């Protein structure tokens, strides 16, 4: 549920909003949609060889939102057989306020059915982990950790977008192939197991903390300032990470842009395979930035996520 306002209200203040809209969202769903759309043309909503099949695992409530959301995902070509419909539970919701002048937003998330999932539920629904599994933290942490370990043991690449951010057990980092997070999430996680950095803007030092725990690739998204990439290989050679500026666009709404980045990056990672080079991963980051920038030029969460033919692929 998105409210657009001239500016974000102060505590105790009432403002007249510009507009209100209801649409589909959620980090996992948004990222799955972004992976699907960034691998196929708008007219191509099947699982043809030219596209990456995307399967979503999760839960919705048996309420007015759940079945309708699944219908929307299926219309895009999503495999939703792994999404459990839970009787008596509410579909997860988010209340979003968007500042009209900047497009920046703030979000309140109610997990609902997402937090009714158990490890055994997800195990039944997941089946084969495929080539790559993408996780967020809008489902119970024990479910996420259990399946990160199983997915990695199966040989799949694991991407974790640790949002909403929370401290993680240190041994889980060695099972994470790609860690994608924004700077505030990176600082929160790093400070949960190490002292604060003398210079919080030192992205190389920040990424190094996760690489030392076993993460192979770290991507820090920086909003309008671009993104930062560092690999274990660069760290081993004593080389700095790679910082890439964001495309310059007129921002309308940043809702869903971060999820678009993650999903678009994921589909390029899956296409590259386990033996991808740092150069390939850097190109994946640039592609993800272009997809996310395109998303910021339109209102909404899933409704703003672009298809492949809407993303500039000149990298």
GROMACS .gro file of N, CA and C in nm, residues 91-184:
model
  282
   91UNK      N    1  -0.199  -1.249   0.425
   91UNK     CA    2  -0.087  -1.227   0.334
   91UNK      C    3  -0.002  -1.111   0.386
   92UNK      N    4   0.130  -1.125   0.376
   92UNK     CA    5   0.219  -1.018   0.421
   92UNK      C    6   0.187  -0.886   0.352
   93UNK      N    7   0.199  -0.778   0.426
   93UNK     CA    8   0.169  -0.646   0.370
   93UNK      C    9   0.280  -0.548   0.405
   94UNK      N   10   0.288  -0.442   0.328
   94UNK     CA   11   0.382  -0.333   0.355
   94UNK      C   12   0.311  -0.200   0.335
   95UNK      N   13   0.334  -0.110   0.427
   95UNK     CA   14   0.283   0.027   0.416
   95UNK      C   15   0.401   0.115   0.378
   96UNK      N   16   0.392   0.181   0.264
   96UNK     CA   17   0.505   0.255   0.209
   96UNK      C   18   0.467   0.402   0.190
   97UNK      N   19   0.554   0.490   0.236
   97UNK     CA   20   0.538   0.633   0.210
   97UNK      C   21   0.649   0.679   0.116
   98UNK      N   22   0.610   0.743   0.008
   98UNK     CA   23   0.706   0.790  -0.092
   98UNK      C   24   0.705   0.942  -0.093
   99UNK      N   25   0.824   1.002  -0.080
   99UNK     CA   26   0.837   1.148  -0.084
   99UNK      C   27   0.838   1.194  -0.230
  100UNK      N   28   0.744   1.279  -0.264
  100UNK     CA   29   0.721   1.317  -0.404
  100UNK      C   30   0.842   1.379  -0.470
  101UNK      N   31   0.910   1.468  -0.401
  101UNK     CA   32   1.020   1.541  -0.463
  101UNK      C   33   1.142   1.457  -0.494
  102UNK      N   34   1.171   1.359  -0.408
  102UNK     CA   35   1.294   1.281  -0.421
  102UNK      C   36   1.272   1.138  -0.467
  103UNK      N   37   1.150   1.086  -0.449
  103UNK     CA   38   1.124   0.946  -0.480
  103UNK      C   39   1.169   0.851  -0.371
  104UNK      N   40   1.230   0.905  -0.265
  104UNK     CA   41   1.275   0.820  -0.154
  104UNK      C   42   1.154   0.770  -0.076
  105UNK      N   43   1.173   0.653  -0.010
  105UNK     CA   44   1.060   0.594   0.061
  105UNK      C   45   1.100   0.542   0.198
  106UNK      N   46   0.999   0.517   0.281
  106UNK     CA   47   1.018   0.444   0.406
  106UNK      C   48   0.906   0.341   0.414
  107UNK      N   49   0.936   0.226   0.478
  107UNK     CA   50   0.848   0.110   0.468
  107UNK      C   51   0.825   0.047   0.605
  108UNK      N   52   0.700   0.010   0.633
  108UNK     CA   53   0.665  -0.073   0.747
  108UNK      C   54   0.613  -0.206   0.693
  109UNK      N   55   0.674  -0.317   0.737
  109UNK     CA   56   0.644  -0.449   0.683
  109UNK      C   57   0.577  -0.536   0.789
  110UNK      N   58   0.464  -0.597   0.754
  110UNK     CA   59   0.397  -0.694   0.841
  110UNK      C   60   0.407  -0.831   0.774
  111UNK      N   61   0.482  -0.926   0.832
  111UNK     CA   62   0.512  -1.052   0.762
  111UNK      C   63   0.393  -1.142   0.736
  112UNK      N   64   0.297  -1.147   0.827
  112UNK     CA   65   0.180  -1.232   0.806
  112UNK      C   66   0.217  -1.377   0.778
  113UNK      N   67   0.164  -1.432   0.668
  113UNK     CA   68   0.184  -1.573   0.634
  113UNK      C   69   0.331  -1.609   0.613
  114UNK      N   70   0.413  -1.512   0.577
  114UNK     CA   71   0.555  -1.540   0.557
  114UNK      C   72   0.617  -1.604   0.680
  115UNK      N   73   0.576  -1.560   0.798
  115UNK     CA   74   0.636  -1.610   0.920
  115UNK      C   75   0.567  -1.736   0.973
  116UNK      N   76   0.471  -1.788   0.897
  116UNK     CA   77   0.411  -1.916   0.933
  116UNK      C   78   0.485  -2.033   0.869
  117UNK      N   79   0.582  -2.005   0.783
  117UNK     CA   80   0.660  -2.111   0.719
  117UNK      C   81   0.753  -2.179   0.819
  118UNK      N   82   0.772  -2.308   0.803
  118UNK     CA   83   0.868  -2.384   0.882
  118UNK      C   84   0.971  -2.445   0.787
  119UNK      N   85   1.087  -2.489   0.839
  119UNK     CA   86   1.185  -2.554   0.751
  119UNK      C   87   1.127  -2.672   0.675
  120UNK      N   88   1.043  -2.752   0.740
  120UNK     CA   89   0.986  -2.869   0.671
  120UNK      C   90   0.888  -2.828   0.563
  121UNK      N   91   0.812  -2.720   0.585
  121UNK     CA   92   0.723  -2.669   0.480
  121UNK      C   93   0.802  -2.635   0.355
  122UNK      N   94   0.905  -2.556   0.375
  122UNK     CA   95   0.985  -2.510   0.262
  122UNK      C   96   1.059  -2.626   0.196
  123UNK      N   97   1.097  -2.727   0.275
  123UNK     CA   98   1.166  -2.843   0.220
  123UNK      C   99   1.076  -2.917   0.122
  124UNK      N  100   0.949  -2.935   0.161
  124UNK     CA  101   0.853  -3.003   0.074
  124UNK      C  102   0.833  -2.923  -0.054
  125UNK      N  103   0.830  -2.790  -0.043
  125UNK     CA  104   0.798  -2.706  -0.158
  125UNK      C  105   0.916  -2.681  -0.250
  126UNK      N  106   1.038  -2.689  -0.196
  126UNK     CA  107   1.153  -2.645  -0.274
  126UNK      C  108   1.194  -2.745  -0.381
  127UNK      N  109   1.190  -2.877  -0.349
  127UNK     CA  110   1.234  -2.977  -0.445
  127UNK      C  111   1.379  -2.955  -0.482
  128UNK      N  112   1.411  -2.962  -0.612
  128UNK     CA  113   1.546  -2.940  -0.660
  128UNK      C  114   1.581  -2.792  -0.646
  129UNK      N  115   1.701  -2.764  -0.593
  129UNK     CA  116   1.740  -2.625  -0.573
  129UNK      C  117   1.782  -2.555  -0.702
  130UNK      N  118   1.802  -2.630  -0.808
  130UNK     CA  119   1.840  -2.567  -0.933
  130UNK      C  120   1.983  -2.515  -0.931
  131UNK      N  121   2.011  -2.416  -1.015
  131UNK     CA  122   2.146  -2.361  -1.028
  131UNK      C  123   2.176  -2.252  -0.926
  132UNK      N  124   2.073  -2.182  -0.885
  132UNK     CA  125   2.093  -2.066  -0.797
  132UNK      C  126   1.969  -2.047  -0.710
  133UNK      N  127   1.991  -2.014  -0.583
  133UNK     CA  128   1.880  -1.986  -0.492
  133UNK      C  129   1.903  -1.848  -0.431
  134UNK      N  130   1.799  -1.767  -0.433
  134UNK     CA  131   1.805  -1.630  -0.382
  134UNK      C  132   1.720  -1.620  -0.256
  135UNK      N  133   1.780  -1.573  -0.148
  135UNK     CA  134   1.711  -1.563  -0.019
  135UNK      C  135   1.704  -1.418   0.027
  136UNK      N  136   1.598  -1.388   0.104
  136UNK     CA  137   1.585  -1.262   0.177
  136UNK      C  138   1.553  -1.298   0.322
  137UNK      N  139   1.528  -1.199   0.406
  137UNK     CA  140   1.500  -1.226   0.547
  137UNK      C  141   1.358  -1.183   0.586
  138UNK      N  142   1.264  -1.196   0.494
  138UNK     CA  143   1.124  -1.169   0.527
  138UNK      C  144   1.049  -1.297   0.564
  139UNK      N  145   1.122  -1.407   0.574
  139UNK     CA  146   1.069  -1.532   0.627
  139UNK      C  147   1.150  -1.567   0.751
  140UNK      N  148   1.105  -1.663   0.834
  140UNK     CA  149   1.178  -1.693   0.958
  140UNK      C  150   1.324  -1.726   0.933
  141UNK      N  151   1.410  -1.675   1.019
  141UNK     CA  152   1.554  -1.693   1.000
  141UNK      C  153   1.593  -1.840   0.999
  142UNK      N  154   1.531  -1.923   1.083
  142UNK     CA  155   1.568  -2.064   1.086
  142UNK      C  156   1.537  -2.133   0.953
  143UNK      N  157   1.431  -2.090   0.885
  143UNK     CA  158   1.398  -2.145   0.754
  143UNK      C  159   1.505  -2.104   0.652
  144UNK      N  160   1.543  -1.979   0.655
  144UNK     CA  161   1.644  -1.928   0.561
  144UNK      C  162   1.778  -1.998   0.582
  145UNK      N  163   1.824  -2.006   0.705
  145UNK     CA  164   1.954  -2.068   0.733
  145UNK      C  165   1.955  -2.215   0.693
  146UNK      N  166   1.848  -2.285   0.724
  146UNK     CA  167   1.837  -2.428   0.691
  146UNK      C  168   1.853  -2.449   0.541
  147UNK      N  169   1.785  -2.369   0.463
  147UNK     CA  170   1.787  -2.389   0.318
  147UNK      C  171   1.910  -2.329   0.251
  148UNK      N  172   1.972  -2.229   0.310
  148UNK     CA  173   2.101  -2.184   0.258
  148UNK      C  174   2.201  -2.298   0.264
  149UNK      N  175   2.205  -2.366   0.378
  149UNK     CA  176   2.302  -2.476   0.395
  149UNK      C  177   2.271  -2.591   0.299
  150UNK      N  178   2.146  -2.627   0.286
  150UNK     CA  179   2.108  -2.737   0.196
  150UNK      C  180   2.133  -2.701   0.049
  151UNK      N  181   2.101  -2.578   0.013
  151UNK     CA  182   2.121  -2.536  -0.126
  151UNK      C  183   2.269  -2.537  -0.162
  152UNK      N  184   2.351  -2.486  -0.073
  152UNK     CA  185   2.496  -2.483  -0.101
  152UNK      C  186   2.552  -2.624  -0.109
  153UNK      N  187   2.505  -2.713  -0.020
  153UNK     CA  188   2.551  -2.851  -0.022
  153UNK      C  189   2.511  -2.922  -0.151
  154UNK      N  190   2.402  -2.877  -0.212
  154UNK     CA  191   2.356  -2.938  -0.337
  154UNK      C  192   2.437  -2.891  -0.458
  155UNK      N  193   2.521  -2.789  -0.438
  155UNK     CA  194   2.600  -2.735  -0.547
  155UNK      C  195   2.545  -2.608  -0.608
  156UNK      N  196   2.430  -2.563  -0.560
  156UNK     CA  197   2.371  -2.439  -0.613
  156UNK      C  198   2.447  -2.318  -0.561
  157UNK      N  199   2.451  -2.212  -0.641
  157UNK     CA  200   2.501  -2.085  -0.591
  157UNK      C  201   2.395  -2.023  -0.500
  158UNK      N  202   2.439  -1.955  -0.396
  158UNK     CA  203   2.347  -1.893  -0.300
  158UNK      C  204   2.368  -1.742  -0.300
  159UNK      N  205   2.259  -1.668  -0.322
  159UNK     CA  206   2.260  -1.523  -0.306
  159UNK      C  207   2.176  -1.490  -0.184
  160UNK      N  208   2.230  -1.408  -0.096
  160UNK     CA  209   2.152  -1.359   0.019
  160UNK      C  210   2.143  -1.208   0.013
  161UNK      N  211   2.021  -1.159   0.019
  161UNK     CA  212   1.994  -1.017   0.038
  161UNK      C  213   1.938  -1.004   0.180
  162UNK      N  214   2.023  -0.971   0.278
  162UNK     CA  215   1.982  -0.978   0.419
  162UNK      C  216   1.896  -0.859   0.463
  163UNK      N  217   1.776  -0.855   0.410
  163UNK     CA  218   1.683  -0.746   0.441
  163UNK      C  219   1.546  -0.805   0.472
  164UNK      N  220   1.484  -0.756   0.579
  164UNK     CA  221   1.534  -0.660   0.679
  164UNK      C  222   1.658  -0.716   0.751
  165UNK      N  223   1.755  -0.629   0.775
  165UNK     CA  224   1.884  -0.673   0.829
  165UNK      C  225   1.872  -0.721   0.972
  166UNK      N  226   1.943  -0.830   1.002
  166UNK     CA  227   1.956  -0.879   1.138
  166UNK      C  228   2.085  -0.959   1.147
  167UNK      N  229   2.138  -0.972   1.268
  167UNK     CA  230   2.263  -1.045   1.288
  167UNK      C  231   2.245  -1.191   1.245
  168UNK      N  232   2.349  -1.246   1.183
  168UNK     CA  233   2.348  -1.384   1.135
  168UNK      C  234   2.456  -1.464   1.205
  169UNK      N  235   2.438  -1.596   1.220
  169UNK     CA  236   2.546  -1.678   1.275
  169UNK      C  237   2.666  -1.674   1.182
  170UNK      N  238   2.784  -1.665   1.238
  170UNK     CA  239   2.904  -1.644   1.157
  170UNK      C  240   2.931  -1.758   1.060
  171UNK      N  241   2.893  -1.880   1.097
  171UNK     CA  242   2.925  -1.993   1.010
  171UNK      C  243   2.841  -1.996   0.882
  172UNK      N  244   2.736  -1.917   0.876
  172UNK     CA  245   2.652  -1.919   0.755
  172UNK      C  246   2.718  -1.846   0.639
  173UNK      N  247   2.809  -1.755   0.668
  173UNK     CA  248   2.869  -1.674   0.560
  173UNK      C  249   2.948  -1.760   0.462
  174UNK      N  250   3.006  -1.870   0.508
  174UNK     CA  251   3.083  -1.954   0.416
  174UNK      C  252   2.995  -2.025   0.313
  175UNK      N  253   2.864  -2.028   0.339
  175UNK     CA  254   2.772  -2.090   0.244
  175UNK      C  255   2.706  -1.988   0.151
  176UNK      N  256   2.743  -1.862   0.163
  176UNK     CA  257   2.686  -1.756   0.079
  176UNK      C  258   2.782  -1.724  -0.035
  177UNK      N  259   2.739  -1.747  -0.157
  177UNK     CA  260   2.824  -1.715  -0.272
  177UNK      C  261   2.825  -1.565  -0.298
  178UNK      N  262   2.707  -1.505  -0.300
  178UNK     CA  263   2.693  -1.362  -0.328
  178UNK      C  264   2.614  -1.298  -0.215
  179UNK      N  265   2.670  -1.194  -0.155
  179UNK     CA  266   2.601  -1.117  -0.051
  179UNK      C  267   2.570  -0.980  -0.110
  180UNK      N  268   2.441  -0.947  -0.123
  180UNK     CA  269   2.399  -0.819  -0.180
  180UNK      C  270   2.323  -0.742  -0.073
  181UNK      N  271   2.370  -0.623  -0.041
  181UNK     CA  272   2.309  -0.545   0.066
  181UNK      C  273   2.341  -0.398   0.047
  182UNK      N  274   2.261  -0.311   0.109
  182UNK     CA  275   2.294  -0.169   0.101
  182UNK      C  276   2.393  -0.133   0.211
  183UNK      N  277   2.441  -0.010   0.212
  183UNK     CA  278   2.548   0.025   0.303
  183UNK      C  279   2.505   0.016   0.449
  184UNK      N  280   2.384   0.059   0.480
  184UNK     CA  281   2.340   0.053   0.620
  184UNK      C  282   2.325  -0.091   0.666
   0.00000   0.00000   0.00000
